[in-house]
Amino acid sequence: MRKIIVGSRKSKLAMTQSQQFIDKLKEKHPDLDIEIKEIVTKGDKIVDVQLSKVGGKGLFVKEIQQALFNHEIDFAIHSLKDVPSELPEELTLGCIPERENPFDAYIANNHVKLADLKPGSIVGTSSLRRGAQLLAKYPHLEIKWIRGNIDTRLNKLETEDFDAIILAAAGLKRMGWSDDIVTEYLQEDTMVPAIGQGALGIECRSDDQELLDILKSVHDENVETCVTCERTFLNEMDGSCKVPIAGYATLENDEISFTGLIMSPDGKERYESTIKGTDPVEIGKQVSEELKAQGAYEIIKKLNEEA
């Protein structure tokens, strides 16, 4: 068995989730010799600017993809929500493992519920998607930009003028934080998750059949079905981090239910549709067509032109 080099961002969360995935792979293939190579991406270098203002897609994956092209690594472990909806032809998602909690975690000082926050309360998030959905439902709140890893943000909640912050539940769970720290997990009716949130995307070269066969052992077909629907919608809508876009698919008894959402950053315009069916690509396209018919693409066009 050859030695396998795995590419990962060097953040604490990325390294932790990479190690967790490798451990799962080794449960199926104990003889694998795997080494992690840390790679710094453009998104990791930009810590003082809101990502939506940087522009471009693949801020956290391009350098890692280049390492795949250069044969410096054999596969990459990404948070799927960071992966653009279209991949270069030579690369493929060889595996999508079991999904962690896809929802957002709301963490407040003194565990004050979101609905009980007083007017003018400050909620920290670096996501346009979260900010827009919050303002739509709670226009009396103030959104303040926050960046940094989980520990940094939790520390800012305690030491700066934030009343609450919102993080991806998956990151907290993978880093071993207890549920006790979370005031509420925000369900879909309050906040539709980011596309692919909670899922990992394992990217490799399309022609590496030996590796593709190994990765198949930890692949989750149900998760793949759901995220295919979400990512089809993202691609059809030309979504990026500059656009408040959300999408979440579930699968029950072979029926997919998918909700797609586009909003203006101030939360005042909202375009949403839910469709059920069995073909993930078809459903993603149908929701996209419905939102475009409602006028949602005008928001995307405007935000992309502002870049």
PDB file of C-alpha atoms in Angstrom:
ATOM      1  CA  MET A   1       0.000   0.000   0.000  1.00  0.00           C
ATOM      2  CA  ARG A   2       1.441   3.373  -0.991  1.00  0.00           C
ATOM      3  CA  LYS A   3       1.852   6.254   1.444  1.00  0.00           C
ATOM      4  CA  ILE A   4      -1.059   8.703   1.217  1.00  0.00           C
ATOM      5  CA  ILE A   5      -0.521  12.443   1.727  1.00  0.00           C
ATOM      6  CA  VAL A   6      -3.607  14.389   2.789  1.00  0.00           C
ATOM      7  CA  GLY A   7      -3.968  18.152   2.361  1.00  0.00           C
ATOM      8  CA  SER A   8      -5.725  20.232   5.002  1.00  0.00           C
ATOM      9  CA  ARG A   9      -5.947  23.837   6.058  1.00  0.00           C
ATOM     10  CA  LYS A  10      -3.824  24.356   9.149  1.00  0.00           C
ATOM     11  CA  SER A  11      -6.525  25.825  11.411  1.00  0.00           C
ATOM     12  CA  LYS A  12      -7.283  23.908  14.599  1.00  0.00           C
ATOM     13  CA  LEU A  13     -10.744  22.945  13.344  1.00  0.00           C
ATOM     14  CA  ALA A  14      -9.510  21.854   9.902  1.00  0.00           C
ATOM     15  CA  MET A  15      -6.747  19.718  11.427  1.00  0.00           C
ATOM     16  CA  THR A  16      -9.144  18.191  13.966  1.00  0.00           C
ATOM     17  CA  GLN A  17     -11.785  17.261  11.397  1.00  0.00           C
ATOM     18  CA  SER A  18      -9.074  15.940   9.072  1.00  0.00           C
ATOM     19  CA  GLN A  19      -7.723  13.677  11.813  1.00  0.00           C
ATOM     20  CA  GLN A  20     -11.251  12.505  12.648  1.00  0.00           C
ATOM     21  CA  PHE A  21     -11.846  11.573   9.005  1.00  0.00           C
ATOM     22  CA  ILE A  22      -8.502   9.768   8.759  1.00  0.00           C
ATOM     23  CA  ASP A  23      -9.333   7.782  11.926  1.00  0.00           C
ATOM     24  CA  LYS A  24     -12.638   6.685  10.322  1.00  0.00           C
ATOM     25  CA  LEU A  25     -10.804   5.675   7.141  1.00  0.00           C
ATOM     26  CA  LYS A  26      -8.259   3.692   9.156  1.00  0.00           C
ATOM     27  CA  GLU A  27     -11.049   1.805  10.914  1.00  0.00           C
ATOM     28  CA  LYS A  28     -11.904   0.364   7.478  1.00  0.00           C
ATOM     29  CA  HIS A  29      -8.286   0.166   6.230  1.00  0.00           C
ATOM     30  CA  PRO A  30      -5.972  -0.276   9.278  1.00  0.00           C
ATOM     31  CA  ASP A  31      -2.854  -0.720   7.131  1.00  0.00           C
ATOM     32  CA  LEU A  32      -3.070   2.721   5.489  1.00  0.00           C
ATOM     33  CA  ASP A  33      -0.012   4.952   5.923  1.00  0.00           C
ATOM     34  CA  ILE A  34      -1.395   8.518   5.975  1.00  0.00           C
ATOM     35  CA  GLU A  35       0.352  11.825   6.583  1.00  0.00           C
ATOM     36  CA  ILE A  36      -1.280  15.288   6.811  1.00  0.00           C
ATOM     37  CA  LYS A  37       0.265  18.208   4.938  1.00  0.00           C
ATOM     38  CA  GLU A  38      -0.801  21.628   6.228  1.00  0.00           C
ATOM     39  CA  ILE A  39      -1.615  24.189   3.538  1.00  0.00           C
ATOM     40  CA  VAL A  40      -2.281  27.893   4.058  1.00  0.00           C
ATOM     41  CA  THR A  41      -5.021  29.287   1.798  1.00  0.00           C
ATOM     42  CA  LYS A  42      -5.822  32.848   0.738  1.00  0.00           C
ATOM     43  CA  GLY A  43      -8.844  32.817   3.056  1.00  0.00           C
ATOM     44  CA  ASP A  44      -6.593  31.933   6.014  1.00  0.00           C
ATOM     45  CA  LYS A  45      -4.308  34.900   5.320  1.00  0.00           C
ATOM     46  CA  ILE A  46      -7.136  37.437   5.232  1.00  0.00           C
ATOM     47  CA  VAL A  47      -8.161  37.904   8.854  1.00  0.00           C
ATOM     48  CA  ASP A  48      -8.999  41.608   9.004  1.00  0.00           C
ATOM     49  CA  VAL A  49     -11.469  41.882   6.116  1.00  0.00           C
ATOM     50  CA  GLN A  50     -14.968  40.455   5.830  1.00  0.00           C
ATOM     51  CA  LEU A  51     -14.748  37.519   3.384  1.00  0.00           C
ATOM     52  CA  SER A  52     -17.743  38.778   1.405  1.00  0.00           C
ATOM     53  CA  LYS A  53     -15.691  41.869   0.528  1.00  0.00           C
ATOM     54  CA  VAL A  54     -12.695  39.869  -0.723  1.00  0.00           C
ATOM     55  CA  GLY A  55     -14.565  38.393  -3.679  1.00  0.00           C
ATOM     56  CA  GLY A  56     -13.913  35.272  -5.679  1.00  0.00           C
ATOM     57  CA  LYS A  57     -14.838  31.663  -5.053  1.00  0.00           C
ATOM     58  CA  GLY A  58     -12.724  28.979  -3.409  1.00  0.00           C
ATOM     59  CA  LEU A  59     -10.909  31.253  -0.956  1.00  0.00           C
ATOM     60  CA  PHE A  60     -10.212  28.264   1.283  1.00  0.00           C
ATOM     61  CA  VAL A  61      -9.550  25.614  -1.384  1.00  0.00           C
ATOM     62  CA  LYS A  62      -7.574  26.963  -4.377  1.00  0.00           C
ATOM     63  CA  GLU A  63      -4.098  26.413  -2.917  1.00  0.00           C
ATOM     64  CA  ILE A  64      -5.103  22.924  -1.793  1.00  0.00           C
ATOM     65  CA  GLN A  65      -6.443  22.094  -5.252  1.00  0.00           C
ATOM     66  CA  GLN A  66      -3.140  23.283  -6.726  1.00  0.00           C
ATOM     67  CA  ALA A  67      -1.309  20.831  -4.452  1.00  0.00           C
ATOM     68  CA  LEU A  68      -3.524  18.066  -5.908  1.00  0.00           C
ATOM     69  CA  PHE A  69      -2.656  19.142  -9.464  1.00  0.00           C
ATOM     70  CA  ASN A  70       1.049  19.152  -8.522  1.00  0.00           C
ATOM     71  CA  HIS A  71       0.766  15.654  -6.971  1.00  0.00           C
ATOM     72  CA  GLU A  72       2.039  17.062  -3.656  1.00  0.00           C
ATOM     73  CA  ILE A  73      -1.016  15.537  -1.955  1.00  0.00           C
ATOM     74  CA  ASP A  74      -3.312  12.628  -2.794  1.00  0.00           C
ATOM     75  CA  PHE A  75      -6.566  13.938  -1.388  1.00  0.00           C
ATOM     76  CA  ALA A  76      -7.882  16.999   0.409  1.00  0.00           C
ATOM     77  CA  ILE A  77     -10.308  17.284   3.299  1.00  0.00           C
ATOM     78  CA  HIS A  78     -12.535  20.354   2.991  1.00  0.00           C
ATOM     79  CA  SER A  79     -15.524  21.737   4.818  1.00  0.00           C
ATOM     80  CA  LEU A  80     -17.965  21.254   1.946  1.00  0.00           C
ATOM     81  CA  LYS A  81     -19.481  24.714   2.375  1.00  0.00           C
ATOM     82  CA  ASP A  82     -16.078  26.161   1.339  1.00  0.00           C
ATOM     83  CA  VAL A  83     -15.943  24.161  -1.910  1.00  0.00           C
ATOM     84  CA  PRO A  84     -17.171  25.917  -5.086  1.00  0.00           C
ATOM     85  CA  SER A  85     -20.110  24.204  -6.765  1.00  0.00           C
ATOM     86  CA  GLU A  86     -18.059  23.542  -9.915  1.00  0.00           C
ATOM     87  CA  LEU A  87     -14.780  21.628  -9.687  1.00  0.00           C
ATOM     88  CA  PRO A  88     -11.960  21.507 -12.231  1.00  0.00           C
ATOM     89  CA  GLU A  89     -12.445  18.560 -14.608  1.00  0.00           C
ATOM     90  CA  GLU A  90      -9.382  16.693 -13.316  1.00  0.00           C
ATOM     91  CA  LEU A  91     -10.654  16.734  -9.704  1.00  0.00           C
ATOM     92  CA  THR A  92     -13.649  15.078  -8.076  1.00  0.00           C
ATOM     93  CA  LEU A  93     -15.344  14.689  -4.707  1.00  0.00           C
ATOM     94  CA  GLY A  94     -14.324  11.091  -4.104  1.00  0.00           C
ATOM     95  CA  CYS A  95     -16.222  10.822  -0.850  1.00  0.00           C
ATOM     96  CA  ILE A  96     -18.747  12.686   1.278  1.00  0.00           C
ATOM     97  CA  PRO A  97     -18.834  11.097   4.732  1.00  0.00           C
ATOM     98  CA  GLU A  98     -21.525  11.238   7.395  1.00  0.00           C
ATOM     99  CA  ARG A  99     -22.795  14.790   8.051  1.00  0.00           C
ATOM    100  CA  GLU A 100     -22.475  16.537  11.394  1.00  0.00           C
ATOM    101  CA  ASN A 101     -25.228  18.843  12.735  1.00  0.00           C
ATOM    102  CA  PRO A 102     -25.969  21.176   9.777  1.00  0.00           C
ATOM    103  CA  PHE A 103     -27.600  23.965  11.794  1.00  0.00           C
ATOM    104  CA  ASP A 104     -26.279  27.185  13.323  1.00  0.00           C
ATOM    105  CA  ALA A 105     -25.531  27.472  17.025  1.00  0.00           C
ATOM    106  CA  TYR A 106     -26.668  30.633  18.824  1.00  0.00           C
ATOM    107  CA  ILE A 107     -24.557  31.384  21.906  1.00  0.00           C
ATOM    108  CA  ALA A 108     -25.588  34.256  24.187  1.00  0.00           C
ATOM    109  CA  ASN A 109     -24.263  35.818  27.370  1.00  0.00           C
ATOM    110  CA  ASN A 110     -26.365  34.556  30.289  1.00  0.00           C
ATOM    111  CA  HIS A 111     -28.114  32.204  27.824  1.00  0.00           C
ATOM    112  CA  VAL A 112     -30.644  34.866  26.812  1.00  0.00           C
ATOM    113  CA  LYS A 113     -32.846  33.328  24.106  1.00  0.00           C
ATOM    114  CA  LEU A 114     -32.718  34.910  20.641  1.00  0.00           C
ATOM    115  CA  ALA A 115     -36.384  35.962  20.841  1.00  0.00           C
ATOM    116  CA  ASP A 116     -35.677  37.686  24.187  1.00  0.00           C
ATOM    117  CA  LEU A 117     -32.750  39.880  23.076  1.00  0.00           C
ATOM    118  CA  LYS A 118     -33.481  43.545  23.737  1.00  0.00           C
ATOM    119  CA  PRO A 119     -33.551  46.139  20.924  1.00  0.00           C
ATOM    120  CA  GLY A 120     -30.018  47.217  20.021  1.00  0.00           C
ATOM    121  CA  SER A 121     -28.457  43.960  21.219  1.00  0.00           C
ATOM    122  CA  ILE A 122     -25.321  43.109  19.245  1.00  0.00           C
ATOM    123  CA  VAL A 123     -25.006  39.730  17.557  1.00  0.00           C
ATOM    124  CA  GLY A 124     -21.637  38.749  16.083  1.00  0.00           C
ATOM    125  CA  THR A 125     -21.386  36.906  12.782  1.00  0.00           C
ATOM    126  CA  SER A 126     -19.163  37.143   9.702  1.00  0.00           C
ATOM    127  CA  SER A 127     -21.820  35.542   7.481  1.00  0.00           C
ATOM    128  CA  LEU A 128     -24.113  37.581   5.224  1.00  0.00           C
ATOM    129  CA  ARG A 129     -26.520  34.617   5.228  1.00  0.00           C
ATOM    130  CA  ARG A 130     -26.844  34.629   9.025  1.00  0.00           C
ATOM    131  CA  GLY A 131     -27.018  38.405   9.250  1.00  0.00           C
ATOM    132  CA  ALA A 132     -29.756  38.740   6.628  1.00  0.00           C
ATOM    133  CA  GLN A 133     -31.950  36.041   8.189  1.00  0.00           C
ATOM    134  CA  LEU A 134     -31.514  37.525  11.656  1.00  0.00           C
ATOM    135  CA  LEU A 135     -32.430  41.033  10.526  1.00  0.00           C
ATOM    136  CA  ALA A 136     -35.479  39.757   8.654  1.00  0.00           C
ATOM    137  CA  LYS A 137     -36.892  38.148  11.775  1.00  0.00           C
ATOM    138  CA  TYR A 138     -35.452  40.495  14.413  1.00  0.00           C
ATOM    139  CA  PRO A 139     -34.942  43.913  12.780  1.00  0.00           C
ATOM    140  CA  HIS A 140     -34.341  45.511  16.203  1.00  0.00           C
ATOM    141  CA  LEU A 141     -31.000  43.683  16.559  1.00  0.00           C
ATOM    142  CA  GLU A 142     -27.600  44.949  15.423  1.00  0.00           C
ATOM    143  CA  ILE A 143     -25.237  42.720  13.458  1.00  0.00           C
ATOM    144  CA  LYS A 144     -21.536  43.190  14.090  1.00  0.00           C
ATOM    145  CA  TRP A 145     -18.826  41.559  12.009  1.00  0.00           C
ATOM    146  CA  ILE A 146     -16.643  38.989  13.823  1.00  0.00           C
ATOM    147  CA  ARG A 147     -13.824  36.736  12.522  1.00  0.00           C
ATOM    148  CA  GLY A 148     -11.469  34.237  14.092  1.00  0.00           C
ATOM    149  CA  ASN A 149     -11.540  30.620  15.163  1.00  0.00           C
ATOM    150  CA  ILE A 150     -14.096  29.232  17.632  1.00  0.00           C
ATOM    151  CA  ASP A 151     -12.003  30.004  20.718  1.00  0.00           C
ATOM    152  CA  THR A 152     -11.335  33.565  19.518  1.00  0.00           C
ATOM    153  CA  ARG A 153     -15.030  34.248  18.902  1.00  0.00           C
ATOM    154  CA  LEU A 154     -16.114  32.776  22.229  1.00  0.00           C
ATOM    155  CA  ASN A 155     -13.505  34.944  23.917  1.00  0.00           C
ATOM    156  CA  LYS A 156     -14.763  38.052  22.089  1.00  0.00           C
ATOM    157  CA  LEU A 157     -18.295  37.266  23.282  1.00  0.00           C
ATOM    158  CA  GLU A 158     -17.018  37.485  26.856  1.00  0.00           C
ATOM    159  CA  THR A 159     -14.631  40.405  26.521  1.00  0.00           C
ATOM    160  CA  GLU A 160     -16.123  42.677  23.817  1.00  0.00           C
ATOM    161  CA  ASP A 161     -19.515  44.338  23.370  1.00  0.00           C
ATOM    162  CA  PHE A 162     -21.326  41.304  21.918  1.00  0.00           C
ATOM    163  CA  ASP A 163     -24.561  40.038  23.448  1.00  0.00           C
ATOM    164  CA  ALA A 164     -24.476  36.863  21.358  1.00  0.00           C
ATOM    165  CA  ILE A 165     -22.641  35.177  18.499  1.00  0.00           C
ATOM    166  CA  ILE A 166     -23.654  32.592  15.899  1.00  0.00           C
ATOM    167  CA  LEU A 167     -21.373  29.740  14.836  1.00  0.00           C
ATOM    168  CA  ALA A 168     -21.787  26.548  12.822  1.00  0.00           C
ATOM    169  CA  ALA A 169     -22.881  23.789  15.191  1.00  0.00           C
ATOM    170  CA  ALA A 170     -20.682  21.290  13.306  1.00  0.00           C
ATOM    171  CA  GLY A 171     -17.462  23.104  14.209  1.00  0.00           C
ATOM    172  CA  LEU A 172     -18.367  23.218  17.903  1.00  0.00           C
ATOM    173  CA  LYS A 173     -19.224  19.516  17.927  1.00  0.00           C
ATOM    174  CA  ARG A 174     -16.090  18.456  16.054  1.00  0.00           C
ATOM    175  CA  MET A 175     -13.958  20.466  18.479  1.00  0.00           C
ATOM    176  CA  GLY A 176     -15.574  18.702  21.412  1.00  0.00           C
ATOM    177  CA  TRP A 177     -17.547  21.605  22.908  1.00  0.00           C
ATOM    178  CA  SER A 178     -20.409  20.520  25.101  1.00  0.00           C
ATOM    179  CA  ASP A 179     -24.033  21.284  24.184  1.00  0.00           C
ATOM    180  CA  ASP A 180     -24.167  23.271  27.443  1.00  0.00           C
ATOM    181  CA  ILE A 181     -22.370  26.203  25.823  1.00  0.00           C
ATOM    182  CA  VAL A 182     -25.089  26.567  23.147  1.00  0.00           C
ATOM    183  CA  THR A 183     -28.142  28.645  24.051  1.00  0.00           C
ATOM    184  CA  GLU A 184     -30.144  27.398  21.042  1.00  0.00           C
ATOM    185  CA  TYR A 185     -29.580  25.415  17.863  1.00  0.00           C
ATOM    186  CA  LEU A 186     -31.345  27.519  15.231  1.00  0.00           C
ATOM    187  CA  GLN A 187     -33.655  25.277  13.230  1.00  0.00           C
ATOM    188  CA  GLU A 188     -34.542  25.773   9.593  1.00  0.00           C
ATOM    189  CA  ASP A 189     -37.628  27.890  10.330  1.00  0.00           C
ATOM    190  CA  THR A 190     -35.390  30.479  12.031  1.00  0.00           C
ATOM    191  CA  MET A 191     -32.212  30.152   9.992  1.00  0.00           C
ATOM    192  CA  VAL A 192     -31.747  28.056   6.846  1.00  0.00           C
ATOM    193  CA  PRO A 193     -28.197  26.652   6.958  1.00  0.00           C
ATOM    194  CA  ALA A 194     -25.379  27.319   4.519  1.00  0.00           C
ATOM    195  CA  ILE A 195     -25.181  24.974   1.557  1.00  0.00           C
ATOM    196  CA  GLY A 196     -23.198  21.900   2.581  1.00  0.00           C
ATOM    197  CA  GLN A 197     -22.885  23.032   6.201  1.00  0.00           C
ATOM    198  CA  GLY A 198     -21.875  20.190   8.506  1.00  0.00           C
ATOM    199  CA  ALA A 199     -20.610  18.038   5.608  1.00  0.00           C
ATOM    200  CA  LEU A 200     -17.046  17.305   4.540  1.00  0.00           C
ATOM    201  CA  GLY A 201     -15.927  17.044   0.925  1.00  0.00           C
ATOM    202  CA  ILE A 202     -13.009  14.715   0.218  1.00  0.00           C
ATOM    203  CA  GLU A 203     -11.428  15.881  -3.036  1.00  0.00           C
ATOM    204  CA  CYS A 204      -8.988  13.872  -5.107  1.00  0.00           C
ATOM    205  CA  ARG A 205      -7.776  13.455  -8.681  1.00  0.00           C
ATOM    206  CA  SER A 206     -10.452  11.956 -10.932  1.00  0.00           C
ATOM    207  CA  ASP A 207      -8.065   9.342 -12.364  1.00  0.00           C
ATOM    208  CA  ASP A 208      -6.842   7.979  -8.997  1.00  0.00           C
ATOM    209  CA  GLN A 209      -8.980   4.823  -9.040  1.00  0.00           C
ATOM    210  CA  GLU A 210      -7.054   3.085  -6.241  1.00  0.00           C
ATOM    211  CA  LEU A 211      -7.771   5.949  -3.871  1.00  0.00           C
ATOM    212  CA  LEU A 212     -11.379   6.343  -5.037  1.00  0.00           C
ATOM    213  CA  ASP A 213     -11.977   2.678  -4.146  1.00  0.00           C
ATOM    214  CA  ILE A 214     -10.546   3.230  -0.655  1.00  0.00           C
ATOM    215  CA  LEU A 215     -12.619   6.374  -0.048  1.00  0.00           C
ATOM    216  CA  LYS A 216     -15.812   4.581  -1.100  1.00  0.00           C
ATOM    217  CA  SER A 217     -15.739   2.644   2.194  1.00  0.00           C
ATOM    218  CA  VAL A 218     -16.637   5.763   4.228  1.00  0.00           C
ATOM    219  CA  HIS A 219     -18.923   7.429   1.697  1.00  0.00           C
ATOM    220  CA  ASP A 220     -22.508   8.267   2.734  1.00  0.00           C
ATOM    221  CA  GLU A 221     -24.908   8.097  -0.226  1.00  0.00           C
ATOM    222  CA  ASN A 222     -27.786   9.791   1.593  1.00  0.00           C
ATOM    223  CA  VAL A 223     -25.618  12.794   2.492  1.00  0.00           C
ATOM    224  CA  GLU A 224     -24.325  12.897  -1.079  1.00  0.00           C
ATOM    225  CA  THR A 225     -27.922  13.057  -2.368  1.00  0.00           C
ATOM    226  CA  CYS A 226     -28.776  15.978  -0.063  1.00  0.00           C
ATOM    227  CA  VAL A 227     -25.652  18.034  -0.736  1.00  0.00           C
ATOM    228  CA  THR A 228     -25.903  17.380  -4.499  1.00  0.00           C
ATOM    229  CA  CYS A 229     -29.310  19.050  -4.383  1.00  0.00           C
ATOM    230  CA  GLU A 230     -27.939  21.979  -2.338  1.00  0.00           C
ATOM    231  CA  ARG A 231     -24.851  22.434  -4.522  1.00  0.00           C
ATOM    232  CA  THR A 232     -26.879  22.252  -7.741  1.00  0.00           C
ATOM    233  CA  PHE A 233     -28.968  25.152  -6.425  1.00  0.00           C
ATOM    234  CA  LEU A 234     -25.793  27.086  -5.478  1.00  0.00           C
ATOM    235  CA  ASN A 235     -24.360  26.568  -8.956  1.00  0.00           C
ATOM    236  CA  GLU A 236     -27.592  27.517 -10.764  1.00  0.00           C
ATOM    237  CA  MET A 237     -27.891  30.715  -8.689  1.00  0.00           C
ATOM    238  CA  ASP A 238     -24.195  31.605  -9.141  1.00  0.00           C
ATOM    239  CA  GLY A 239     -23.943  31.914  -5.365  1.00  0.00           C
ATOM    240  CA  SER A 240     -20.833  32.980  -3.482  1.00  0.00           C
ATOM    241  CA  CYS A 241     -19.847  34.428  -0.101  1.00  0.00           C
ATOM    242  CA  LYS A 242     -20.957  37.852  -1.437  1.00  0.00           C
ATOM    243  CA  VAL A 243     -24.571  36.664  -1.563  1.00  0.00           C
ATOM    244  CA  PRO A 244     -26.887  35.786   1.348  1.00  0.00           C
ATOM    245  CA  ILE A 245     -27.741  32.332  -0.026  1.00  0.00           C
ATOM    246  CA  ALA A 246     -28.904  29.303   1.940  1.00  0.00           C
ATOM    247  CA  GLY A 247     -30.143  25.838   1.109  1.00  0.00           C
ATOM    248  CA  TYR A 248     -30.950  22.712   3.046  1.00  0.00           C
ATOM    249  CA  ALA A 249     -32.082  19.298   1.821  1.00  0.00           C
ATOM    250  CA  THR A 250     -33.347  16.319   3.816  1.00  0.00           C
ATOM    251  CA  LEU A 251     -34.070  12.775   2.678  1.00  0.00           C
ATOM    252  CA  GLU A 252     -36.837  10.607   4.039  1.00  0.00           C
ATOM    253  CA  ASN A 253     -38.089   7.347   2.483  1.00  0.00           C
ATOM    254  CA  ASP A 254     -36.283   8.219  -0.781  1.00  0.00           C
ATOM    255  CA  GLU A 255     -38.062  11.604  -0.968  1.00  0.00           C
ATOM    256  CA  ILE A 256     -35.930  14.736  -0.950  1.00  0.00           C
ATOM    257  CA  SER A 257     -37.267  17.968   0.533  1.00  0.00           C
ATOM    258  CA  PHE A 258     -35.196  21.019  -0.374  1.00  0.00           C
ATOM    259  CA  THR A 259     -35.544  24.649   0.683  1.00  0.00           C
ATOM    260  CA  GLY A 260     -33.564  27.316  -1.164  1.00  0.00           C
ATOM    261  CA  LEU A 261     -33.278  30.900   0.033  1.00  0.00           C
ATOM    262  CA  ILE A 262     -31.876  34.162  -1.380  1.00  0.00           C
ATOM    263  CA  MET A 263     -32.005  37.413   0.602  1.00  0.00           C
ATOM    264  CA  SER A 264     -30.783  40.972   0.416  1.00  0.00           C
ATOM    265  CA  PRO A 265     -28.033  41.645   2.998  1.00  0.00           C
ATOM    266  CA  ASP A 266     -30.343  43.959   5.001  1.00  0.00           C
ATOM    267  CA  GLY A 267     -32.929  41.177   5.323  1.00  0.00           C
ATOM    268  CA  LYS A 268     -35.676  43.221   3.641  1.00  0.00           C
ATOM    269  CA  GLU A 269     -35.975  41.136   0.476  1.00  0.00           C
ATOM    270  CA  ARG A 270     -36.575  37.397   0.801  1.00  0.00           C
ATOM    271  CA  TYR A 271     -37.025  34.781  -1.921  1.00  0.00           C
ATOM    272  CA  GLU A 272     -37.703  31.245  -0.737  1.00  0.00           C
ATOM    273  CA  SER A 273     -39.055  28.004  -2.146  1.00  0.00           C
ATOM    274  CA  THR A 274     -39.401  24.396  -0.974  1.00  0.00           C
ATOM    275  CA  ILE A 275     -39.804  21.530  -3.428  1.00  0.00           C
ATOM    276  CA  LYS A 276     -39.998  17.763  -2.874  1.00  0.00           C
ATOM    277  CA  GLY A 277     -39.030  14.977  -5.262  1.00  0.00           C
ATOM    278  CA  THR A 278     -36.568  12.169  -5.944  1.00  0.00           C
ATOM    279  CA  ASP A 279     -33.934  13.626  -8.314  1.00  0.00           C
ATOM    280  CA  PRO A 280     -31.496  15.881  -6.412  1.00  0.00           C
ATOM    281  CA  VAL A 281     -30.213  17.722  -9.493  1.00  0.00           C
ATOM    282  CA  GLU A 282     -33.703  18.307 -10.850  1.00  0.00           C
ATOM    283  CA  ILE A 283     -34.979  19.646  -7.504  1.00  0.00           C
ATOM    284  CA  GLY A 284     -31.999  21.991  -7.114  1.00  0.00           C
ATOM    285  CA  LYS A 285     -32.702  23.357 -10.606  1.00  0.00           C
ATOM    286  CA  GLN A 286     -36.446  23.677 -10.003  1.00  0.00           C
ATOM    287  CA  VAL A 287     -35.985  25.725  -6.817  1.00  0.00           C
ATOM    288  CA  SER A 288     -33.448  27.892  -8.632  1.00  0.00           C
ATOM    289  CA  GLU A 289     -35.881  28.517 -11.513  1.00  0.00           C
ATOM    290  CA  GLU A 290     -38.658  29.372  -9.102  1.00  0.00           C
ATOM    291  CA  LEU A 291     -36.517  31.908  -7.222  1.00  0.00           C
ATOM    292  CA  LYS A 292     -35.299  33.457 -10.467  1.00  0.00           C
ATOM    293  CA  ALA A 293     -38.935  33.808 -11.563  1.00  0.00           C
ATOM    294  CA  GLN A 294     -39.630  35.613  -8.283  1.00  0.00           C
ATOM    295  CA  GLY A 295     -36.779  38.074  -9.002  1.00  0.00           C
ATOM    296  CA  ALA A 296     -34.060  36.703  -6.721  1.00  0.00           C
ATOM    297  CA  TYR A 297     -31.365  36.805  -9.389  1.00  0.00           C
ATOM    298  CA  GLU A 298     -31.486  40.611  -9.413  1.00  0.00           C
ATOM    299  CA  ILE A 299     -30.015  40.596  -5.881  1.00  0.00           C
ATOM    300  CA  ILE A 300     -27.215  38.241  -6.922  1.00  0.00           C
ATOM    301  CA  LYS A 301     -26.398  40.235 -10.048  1.00  0.00           C
ATOM    302  CA  LYS A 302     -26.238  43.468  -8.086  1.00  0.00           C
ATOM    303  CA  LEU A 303     -24.038  42.029  -5.319  1.00  0.00           C
ATOM    304  CA  ASN A 304     -21.667  40.362  -7.818  1.00  0.00           C
ATOM    305  CA  GLU A 305     -21.364  43.625  -9.793  1.00  0.00           C
ATOM    306  CA  GLU A 306     -20.441  45.527  -6.636  1.00  0.00           C
ATOM    307  CA  ALA A 307     -17.326  43.389  -6.153  1.00  0.00           C
TER     308      ALA A 307
END
